[in-house]
Tab-separated table of C-alpha atoms and ligand atoms in Angstrom:
chain	number	residue	atom	x	y	z
O	1	MET	CA	45.990	6.504	62.081
O	2	THR	CA	42.639	4.797	62.646
O	3	ARG	CA	41.742	1.868	60.485
O	4	LEU	CA	39.395	2.527	57.565
O	5	SER	CA	36.061	0.708	57.565
O	6	LYS	CA	35.756	-1.435	54.459
O	7	ILE	CA	32.287	-1.240	52.957
O	8	VAL	CA	31.152	-3.253	49.952
O	9	VAL	CA	28.215	-1.839	48.000
O	10	ALA	CA	26.679	-4.604	45.852
O	11	VAL	CA	24.818	-3.475	42.734
O	12	GLY	CA	23.045	-5.744	40.256
O	13	THR	CA	20.530	-3.861	38.131
O	14	ARG	CA	19.479	-0.427	36.899
O	15	PRO	CA	17.239	0.551	39.833
O	16	GLU	CA	19.871	-0.546	42.333
O	17	ALA	CA	22.446	1.638	40.604
O	18	VAL	CA	20.106	4.650	40.706
O	19	LYS	CA	19.240	4.143	44.355
O	20	LEU	CA	22.728	3.240	45.597
O	21	ALA	CA	24.558	5.979	43.691
O	22	PRO	CA	23.696	8.595	46.361
O	23	VAL	CA	24.879	6.181	49.079
O	24	VAL	CA	28.181	5.605	47.261
O	25	HIS	CA	28.616	9.365	46.780
O	26	ALA	CA	27.891	10.032	50.466
O	27	LEU	CA	30.162	7.278	51.783
O	28	ARG	CA	32.997	8.283	49.485
O	29	ARG	CA	32.974	11.716	51.131
O	30	GLU	CA	33.591	10.104	54.530
O	31	PRO	CA	37.235	9.954	55.633
O	32	TRP	CA	36.638	6.790	57.695
O	33	ALA	CA	35.114	4.693	54.905
O	34	ARG	CA	36.769	2.735	52.117
O	35	VAL	CA	34.064	1.871	49.607
O	36	THR	CA	34.252	-1.017	47.151
O	37	VAL	CA	31.543	-0.938	44.498
O	38	LEU	CA	30.833	-4.509	43.489
O	39	ALA	CA	28.746	-4.974	40.345
O	40	THR	CA	27.138	-8.390	40.021
O	41	ALA	CA	25.832	-7.075	36.697
O	42	GLN	CA	22.848	-9.410	36.705
O	43	HIS	CA	21.592	-6.965	34.018
O	44	ARG	CA	24.569	-5.777	32.032
O	45	GLU	CA	23.928	-2.795	29.787
O	46	LEU	CA	21.149	-1.148	31.804
O	47	LEU	CA	23.431	-1.136	34.842
O	48	ASP	CA	26.407	0.325	32.997
O	49	GLN	CA	24.341	3.218	31.584
O	50	ILE	CA	23.368	4.322	35.068
O	51	LEU	CA	26.735	3.895	36.795
O	52	GLN	CA	28.356	5.969	34.081
O	53	PHE	CA	25.878	8.817	34.525
O	54	PHE	CA	26.578	8.955	38.252
O	55	GLY	CA	30.344	8.844	37.653
O	56	ILE	CA	30.736	5.528	39.464
O	57	GLU	CA	33.037	2.774	38.286
O	58	ALA	CA	32.744	-0.733	39.662
O	59	ASP	CA	35.850	-1.769	41.611
O	60	ILE	CA	34.891	-5.418	41.183
O	61	ASP	CA	32.751	-6.602	38.294
O	62	LEU	CA	31.395	-10.144	38.489
O	63	ASP	CA	29.729	-9.811	35.069
O	64	LEU	CA	27.237	-12.561	35.850
O	65	MET	CA	24.579	-11.987	33.200
O	66	ARG	CA	24.059	-14.874	30.757
O	67	PRO	CA	21.456	-14.970	27.979
O	68	GLY	CA	18.277	-16.752	29.106
O	69	GLN	CA	19.601	-17.218	32.655
O	70	SER	CA	17.257	-18.973	35.088
O	71	LEU	CA	16.871	-17.565	38.585
O	72	ALA	CA	18.400	-20.679	40.173
O	73	ASP	CA	21.391	-20.640	37.835
O	74	LEU	CA	21.930	-16.924	38.429
O	75	THR	CA	21.626	-17.337	42.203
O	76	SER	CA	24.102	-20.208	42.405
O	77	ARG	CA	26.699	-18.453	40.261
O	78	MET	CA	26.150	-15.286	42.261
O	79	ILE	CA	26.673	-16.923	45.644
O	80	ASP	CA	29.869	-18.511	44.443
O	81	SER	CA	31.268	-15.282	42.978
O	82	LEU	CA	30.149	-13.041	45.838
O	83	ASP	CA	31.779	-15.294	48.381
O	84	GLY	CA	35.036	-15.143	46.431
O	85	ALA	CA	34.852	-11.351	46.304
O	86	PHE	CA	34.114	-11.076	50.032
O	87	ALA	CA	37.073	-13.353	50.774
O	88	LEU	CA	39.267	-10.940	48.853
O	89	VAL	CA	37.968	-7.658	50.302
O	90	GLU	CA	37.190	-8.817	53.873
O	91	PRO	CA	34.509	-6.142	54.320
O	92	ASP	CA	33.341	-4.724	57.655
O	93	LEU	CA	29.874	-4.186	56.182
O	94	VAL	CA	28.028	-5.087	52.995
O	95	ILE	CA	25.208	-2.971	51.569
O	96	GLY	CA	22.496	-4.120	49.172
O	97	GLN	CA	19.395	-2.370	47.889
O	98	GLY	CA	15.908	-3.441	46.875
O	99	ALA	CA	14.742	-6.886	45.904
O	100	THR	CA	16.642	-8.471	43.059
O	101	THR	CA	18.579	-11.759	43.280
O	102	THR	CA	21.724	-9.833	44.168
O	103	VAL	CA	20.229	-8.771	47.506
O	104	PRO	CA	19.405	-12.092	49.238
O	105	ALA	CA	22.537	-13.620	47.688
O	106	ALA	CA	24.737	-10.881	49.144
O	107	GLY	CA	22.845	-11.071	52.457
O	108	LEU	CA	23.391	-14.822	52.710
O	109	CYS	CA	27.082	-14.654	51.777
O	110	SER	CA	27.567	-11.910	54.367
O	111	PHE	CA	25.800	-13.978	57.005
O	112	TYR	CA	27.972	-17.020	56.320
O	113	ARG	CA	31.077	-14.862	56.712
O	114	ARG	CA	29.640	-13.141	59.804
O	115	VAL	CA	29.820	-9.766	58.111
O	116	PRO	CA	26.958	-7.366	58.909
O	117	PHE	CA	24.580	-6.679	56.024
O	118	ALA	CA	22.664	-3.414	55.575
O	119	HIS	CA	19.536	-3.354	53.427
O	120	VAL	CA	18.553	-0.114	51.712
O	121	GLU	CA	14.840	0.219	50.894
O	122	ALA	CA	13.893	-2.326	53.534
O	123	GLY	CA	10.372	-3.315	54.521
O	124	LEU	CA	8.443	-2.982	51.253
O	125	ARG	CA	5.747	-5.640	51.053
O	126	THR	CA	2.750	-6.547	48.907
O	127	HIS	CA	2.065	-9.496	51.261
O	128	ASP	CA	1.586	-11.683	48.172
O	129	ARG	CA	4.609	-13.960	47.835
O	130	ASN	CA	4.054	-14.388	44.096
O	131	SER	CA	3.705	-10.738	43.180
O	132	PRO	CA	5.976	-9.166	42.279
O	133	PHE	CA	7.878	-12.346	41.483
O	134	PRO	CA	10.492	-13.066	42.696
O	135	GLU	CA	11.019	-9.686	44.370
O	136	GLU	CA	8.495	-10.062	47.210
O	137	MET	CA	10.140	-13.250	48.465
O	138	ASN	CA	13.602	-11.721	48.029
O	139	ARG	CA	12.538	-8.846	50.280
O	140	VAL	CA	11.155	-11.161	52.925
O	141	LEU	CA	14.349	-13.240	52.897
O	142	VAL	CA	16.621	-10.246	53.205
O	143	GLY	CA	14.434	-8.964	56.034
O	144	ARG	CA	15.656	-12.006	58.002
O	145	LEU	CA	19.265	-11.752	56.863
O	146	ALA	CA	19.995	-8.048	57.346
O	147	ASP	CA	21.505	-6.497	60.487
O	148	LEU	CA	20.529	-2.954	59.528
O	149	HIS	CA	17.269	-2.054	57.791
O	150	PHE	CA	16.957	1.312	56.058
O	151	ALA	CA	13.218	1.707	55.653
O	152	PRO	CA	12.159	4.441	53.225
O	153	THR	CA	8.876	5.187	55.025
O	154	ALA	CA	7.156	4.672	58.346
O	155	ARG	CA	4.888	2.102	56.718
O	156	ALA	CA	7.899	0.049	55.588
O	157	ARG	CA	9.189	0.191	59.150
O	158	GLY	CA	5.803	-1.088	60.343
O	159	ASN	CA	6.018	-4.063	57.962
O	160	LEU	CA	9.395	-5.010	59.433
O	161	LEU	CA	8.151	-4.670	62.997
O	162	ASP	CA	5.188	-6.926	62.115
O	163	GLU	CA	7.709	-9.588	61.073
O	164	GLY	CA	9.565	-9.344	64.352
O	165	VAL	CA	12.541	-7.262	63.236
O	166	ALA	CA	14.134	-5.467	66.190
O	167	PRO	CA	13.124	-1.772	66.285
O	168	SER	CA	16.689	-0.778	67.122
O	169	SER	CA	17.933	-2.169	63.793
O	170	ILE	CA	15.522	-0.092	61.687
O	171	GLU	CA	16.075	3.486	60.561
O	172	VAL	CA	13.464	5.438	58.589
O	173	THR	CA	15.489	7.377	56.040
O	174	GLY	CA	13.302	8.331	53.061
O	175	ASN	CA	14.041	6.719	49.721
O	176	THR	CA	17.412	7.355	48.116
O	177	VAL	CA	15.617	7.522	44.759
O	178	ILE	CA	14.726	11.114	45.657
O	179	ASP	CA	18.386	11.889	46.459
O	180	ALA	CA	19.273	10.559	42.998
O	181	LEU	CA	16.597	12.707	41.394
O	182	VAL	CA	17.819	15.807	43.228
O	183	TRP	CA	21.369	15.092	42.038
O	184	ALA	CA	20.263	14.417	38.456
O	185	THR	CA	17.803	17.257	37.878
O	186	PRO	CA	20.333	20.081	37.262
O	187	ARG	CA	22.348	17.753	34.980
O	188	VAL	CA	19.439	16.961	32.698
O	189	ASP	CA	18.516	18.570	29.367
O	190	ARG	CA	14.806	19.092	29.891
O	191	THR	CA	14.195	20.207	26.297
O	192	ARG	CA	15.009	16.776	24.846
O	193	PHE	CA	11.553	15.359	25.401
O	194	ALA	CA	9.505	18.558	25.417
O	195	PRO	CA	6.263	17.875	23.490
O	196	LYS	CA	5.368	19.823	20.365
O	197	GLU	CA	2.982	22.759	20.771
O	198	GLY	CA	-0.504	21.533	21.678
O	199	ARG	CA	0.607	17.960	22.312
O	200	ARG	CA	0.665	15.955	25.553
O	201	THR	CA	3.014	13.053	26.185
O	202	ILE	CA	2.279	9.860	28.044
O	203	LEU	CA	5.413	8.090	29.256
O	204	VAL	CA	5.054	4.304	29.393
O	205	THR	CA	7.320	1.615	30.878
O	206	ALA	CA	6.553	-2.075	31.493
O	207	HIS	CA	8.868	-4.910	32.430
O	208	ARG	CA	7.390	-7.016	35.258
O	209	ARG	CA	7.610	-10.770	34.864
O	210	GLU	CA	3.973	-11.267	35.956
O	211	SER	CA	2.812	-9.179	32.979
O	212	PHE	CA	4.569	-11.166	30.257
O	213	GLY	CA	2.083	-12.588	27.743
O	214	PRO	CA	-1.632	-11.626	27.711
O	215	PRO	CA	-1.437	-8.875	30.410
O	216	LEU	CA	1.252	-6.996	28.473
O	217	ASP	CA	-0.748	-7.493	25.305
O	218	ASP	CA	-3.694	-5.819	27.048
O	219	VAL	CA	-1.518	-2.933	28.250
O	220	CYS	CA	-0.213	-2.327	24.725
O	221	ASN	CA	-3.683	-2.477	23.224
O	222	ALA	CA	-4.873	0.014	25.840
O	223	VAL	CA	-2.056	2.393	24.857
O	224	LEU	CA	-3.063	2.068	21.206
O	225	GLU	CA	-6.704	2.773	22.049
O	226	ILE	CA	-5.799	5.871	24.080
O	227	VAL	CA	-3.649	7.368	21.323
O	228	THR	CA	-6.343	6.661	18.766
O	229	ALA	CA	-8.983	8.288	20.979
O	230	ARG	CA	-7.063	11.542	21.666
O	231	GLU	CA	-5.294	13.178	18.730
O	232	ASP	CA	-3.120	15.468	20.856
O	233	VAL	CA	-1.502	12.544	22.687
O	234	GLU	CA	1.977	11.211	21.924
O	235	VAL	CA	3.471	8.184	23.641
O	236	VAL	CA	7.113	7.834	24.645
O	237	PHE	CA	7.859	4.185	25.447
O	238	PRO	CA	11.447	3.130	26.301
O	239	VAL	CA	11.174	-0.623	25.836
O	240	HIS	CA	12.901	-3.023	28.217
O	241	PRO	CA	15.278	-5.302	26.252
O	242	ASN	CA	13.787	-8.519	27.679
O	243	PRO	CA	12.495	-10.415	24.592
O	244	ASN	CA	9.200	-11.110	26.412
O	245	VAL	CA	8.601	-7.359	26.525
O	246	ARG	CA	10.178	-6.291	23.251
O	247	GLY	CA	8.282	-8.875	21.154
O	248	THR	CA	4.815	-7.883	22.371
O	249	VAL	CA	5.435	-4.136	22.331
O	250	ASP	CA	6.854	-4.174	18.802
O	251	ARG	CA	4.040	-6.327	17.489
O	252	VAL	CA	1.222	-4.137	18.861
O	253	LEU	CA	2.650	-0.631	18.890
O	254	SER	CA	5.385	-0.212	16.300
O	255	LYS	CA	3.230	1.189	13.505
O	256	HIS	CA	1.478	4.187	15.052
O	257	PRO	CA	3.028	7.557	14.123
O	258	ARG	CA	2.376	9.103	17.547
O	259	ILE	CA	3.833	6.167	19.486
O	260	HIS	CA	7.584	6.464	19.862
O	261	LEU	CA	9.222	3.194	20.849
O	262	MET	CA	12.864	3.446	21.815
O	263	ALA	CA	15.679	1.612	23.559
O	264	PRO	CA	15.900	2.098	27.352
O	265	LEU	CA	16.955	5.670	28.045
O	266	ASP	CA	19.940	6.584	30.113
O	267	TYR	CA	18.893	8.027	33.440
O	268	ALA	CA	19.385	11.675	32.437
O	269	ASP	CA	17.114	11.248	29.431
O	270	PHE	CA	14.579	9.280	31.411
O	271	VAL	CA	14.389	12.029	34.019
O	272	ALA	CA	13.962	14.556	31.185
O	273	ALA	CA	11.161	12.415	29.727
O	274	MET	CA	9.436	12.208	33.128
O	275	ALA	CA	9.777	15.953	33.655
O	276	SER	CA	8.254	16.708	30.232
O	277	CYS	CA	5.391	14.252	30.193
O	278	HIS	CA	1.765	14.788	31.155
O	279	LEU	CA	1.324	11.496	32.963
O	280	VAL	CA	2.994	8.119	33.435
O	281	LEU	CA	1.772	4.557	32.868
O	282	THR	CA	4.181	2.125	34.506
O	283	ASP	CA	4.697	-1.130	36.360
O	284	SER	CA	8.113	0.041	37.595
O	285	GLY	CA	8.779	0.457	41.291
O	286	GLY	CA	11.283	3.294	40.999
O	287	VAL	CA	9.166	5.255	38.551
O	288	GLN	CA	6.221	5.106	40.982
O	289	GLU	CA	8.448	6.996	43.410
O	290	GLU	CA	10.136	9.428	41.015
O	291	ALA	CA	7.210	10.672	38.941
O	292	PRO	CA	5.243	12.082	41.913
O	293	ALA	CA	8.343	14.020	42.986
O	294	LEU	CA	8.164	15.711	39.564
O	295	GLY	CA	4.418	16.334	39.909
O	296	LYS	CA	3.386	13.688	37.380
O	297	PRO	CA	0.366	11.452	38.015
O	298	VAL	CA	1.127	7.740	37.836
O	299	LEU	CA	-1.230	4.981	36.751
O	300	VAL	CA	0.277	1.736	38.028
O	301	LEU	CA	-0.061	-1.207	35.634
O	302	ARG	CA	-0.256	-3.778	38.424
O	303	ASP	CA	-2.877	-5.353	40.648
O	304	ASN	CA	-0.975	-4.596	43.835
O	305	THR	CA	1.960	-2.488	44.903
O	306	GLU	CA	4.538	-2.515	47.676
O	307	ARG	CA	4.425	1.253	47.427
O	308	PRO	CA	0.947	2.104	48.755
O	309	GLU	CA	2.181	5.462	50.075
O	310	GLY	CA	1.722	7.017	46.627
O	311	ILE	CA	-1.821	5.671	46.376
O	312	ASP	CA	-2.674	7.030	49.835
O	313	ALA	CA	-1.120	10.409	49.050
O	314	GLY	CA	-3.158	10.578	45.826
O	315	THR	CA	-0.188	10.756	43.438
O	316	ALA	CA	-0.696	7.248	42.035
O	317	LYS	CA	-3.574	4.931	41.206
O	318	LEU	CA	-3.581	1.158	40.679
O	319	VAL	CA	-5.139	0.304	37.319
O	320	GLY	CA	-3.833	-3.224	36.766
O	321	THR	CA	-3.421	-4.651	33.282
O	322	ASP	CA	-7.068	-4.691	32.251
O	323	ARG	CA	-7.393	-2.874	28.938
O	324	LYS	CA	-10.757	-1.250	29.613
O	325	ARG	CA	-9.745	0.072	33.015
O	326	ILE	CA	-6.438	1.490	31.769
O	327	VAL	CA	-8.210	3.313	28.932
O	328	GLU	CA	-10.964	4.632	31.215
O	329	GLN	CA	-8.617	5.942	33.900
O	330	THR	CA	-6.172	7.466	31.437
O	331	LEU	CA	-8.884	9.279	29.486
O	332	ARG	CA	-10.283	10.579	32.765
O	333	LEU	CA	-6.903	12.075	33.631
O	334	LEU	CA	-6.531	13.510	30.134
O	335	ASP	CA	-10.021	15.006	30.036
O	336	ASP	CA	-10.784	16.141	33.580
O	337	GLU	CA	-8.586	19.003	34.780
O	338	ARG	CA	-9.690	18.641	38.382
O	339	VAL	CA	-8.816	14.959	38.539
O	340	TYR	CA	-5.453	15.781	36.940
O	341	ALA	CA	-4.732	18.660	39.331
O	342	ALA	CA	-5.568	16.543	42.389
O	343	MET	CA	-3.046	13.890	41.378
O	344	SER	CA	-0.289	16.159	40.107
O	345	GLN	CA	-0.382	18.450	43.123
O	346	ALA	CA	-0.402	15.761	45.800
O	347	VAL	CA	2.699	15.632	47.986
O	348	ASN	CA	5.414	13.068	47.196
O	349	PRO	CA	5.599	10.701	50.188
O	350	TYR	CA	8.935	9.069	49.374
O	351	GLY	CA	11.583	11.339	50.767
O	352	ASP	CA	13.319	14.702	50.974
O	353	GLY	CA	16.613	13.962	49.207
O	354	ARG	CA	18.617	13.344	52.404
O	355	ALA	CA	18.226	9.590	52.768
O	356	ALA	CA	21.856	8.796	51.896
O	357	ALA	CA	23.088	11.197	54.579
O	358	ARG	CA	20.933	9.444	57.189
O	359	ILE	CA	22.161	6.056	56.029
O	360	THR	CA	25.797	7.163	56.262
O	361	THR	CA	25.345	8.527	59.760
O	362	ARG	CA	23.707	5.353	60.961
O	363	ILE	CA	26.392	3.140	59.405
O	364	ARG	CA	29.128	5.197	61.020
O	365	ARG	CA	27.518	4.706	64.410
O	366	PHE	CA	26.845	1.035	63.765
O	367	LEU	CA	30.522	0.490	62.968
O	368	GLY	CA	31.524	2.423	66.072
O	369	VAL	CA	33.484	5.048	64.170
O	370	GLN	CA	34.289	8.036	66.371
O	371	THR	CA	34.165	11.486	64.791
O	372	PRO	CA	37.141	13.569	65.930
O	373	ALA	CA	36.215	15.976	68.742
O	374	GLY	CA	34.861	19.242	67.383
O	375	SER	CA	34.143	17.903	63.897
O	376	PRO	CA	30.587	18.535	62.746
O	377	GLU	CA	28.099	15.663	62.546
O	378	ARG	CA	27.443	16.729	59.002
O	379	ASN	CA	25.281	13.816	58.069
O	380	LEU	CA	23.129	13.875	61.140
O	381	VAL	CA	19.782	15.156	60.022
O	382	PRO	CA	16.461	14.372	61.600
O	383	THR	CA	14.194	11.787	60.021
O	384	HIS	CA	10.787	13.037	59.021
D	1	LIG	N1	14.922	4.196	34.119
D	1	LIG	C1	15.905	4.630	33.231
D	1	LIG	N2	15.681	4.484	31.882
D	1	LIG	C2	14.541	3.927	31.380
D	1	LIG	C3	13.547	3.481	32.290
D	1	LIG	C4	13.778	3.630	33.657
D	1	LIG	O1	16.938	5.149	33.645
D	1	LIG	O2	14.414	3.830	30.141
D	1	LIG	C5	15.173	4.345	35.565
D	1	LIG	C6	14.068	5.010	36.336
D	1	LIG	O3	14.250	6.395	36.393
D	1	LIG	C7	14.167	4.361	37.695
D	1	LIG	C8	14.735	2.994	37.415
D	1	LIG	O4	15.260	3.031	36.101
D	1	LIG	O5	15.080	5.044	38.533
D	1	LIG	C9	13.649	1.958	37.526
D	1	LIG	O6	14.100	0.764	37.052
D	1	LIG	P1	13.138	-0.444	36.687
D	1	LIG	O7	11.820	0.081	36.265
D	1	LIG	O8	13.907	-1.295	35.730
D	1	LIG	O9	13.053	-1.285	38.025
D	1	LIG	P2	12.085	-1.258	39.291
D	1	LIG	O10	12.149	0.106	39.881
D	1	LIG	O11	10.725	-1.657	38.830
D	1	LIG	O12	12.673	-2.282	40.193
């Protein structure tokens, strides 16, 4: 019998769990792969919610989250623990996704052990090292460390080429976030967040470090102004548990009867909320990709984005954290049907739901796994 290829999938936070779940599902269907899901759990409860929904249990759980952890403290504990885990598993390949601390830490530990590292969602750049912080630098670092780069779009591939990454190590796959959405949609109760007759819902999320303090205050005040200005508008706002977010949001928004603040939703409920809303205000990366796939316009509460594809396609618009601009642009979308139609009908540029299949095929080839003669190349689908 041929030897199984041992693949570690490292997952640290909620968006990584969403975007790696399709990869874990796809690899687990492969007879040649033995997958170890390794949770660093740099965010504990948000990660668990998502893994559970996708029916994935961590094989190794490093449980690294500590209250008030600094980035340096987290990184040092992570490197230590990851190295121990890699020593135990002896992987043939390690996979990481996105731009949190888990990703460069896993990339570096893999490099030291001479284990190839594959980066999912490679090549996203704002070209501003401080924004988003620390994600932009994490992405740049892992761009140097990775052996395989799964770029979600042609533009992401271009960013990697500009930094000297070898073309042969890059595969354009689409974003696995769309695979996750395709998997989740039939499992979701869409009625849970359906607005009352004659009402329209705005879905809001905000959690970026750069927005803590006055910018988040401005965002919240803008939300309050919008709801006050339009009586048919309700706001659904799942609030990130970070005290820097929670404190401001509660202080400014907790008293309005049409603003519904709630704990972070599990993924099924969040997808239901996206599917039922009229538009989205967010600083989240993943939500910028998901909402357009559901035909929902996105106003991005940031000054720049590593996801310009949505802006170019017309599904998203950068509005920053300036109160006046957020109010203006939101009211425009609420009041002008043509502006709304143009954004909601634009084509989602982030993928076709087959990214994980492309990633699996490429990994199999990279590891030199032969498919038995006559067996179908079931994951081999053309990139778009
Ligand atoms: N999400 C969720 N529940 C929520 C808010 C978001 O499941 O209450 C999901 C969302 O669908 C997306 C991911 O979490 O897939 C985005 O995570 P986050 O905004 O924390 O991180 P980012 O994408 O900005 O890195």
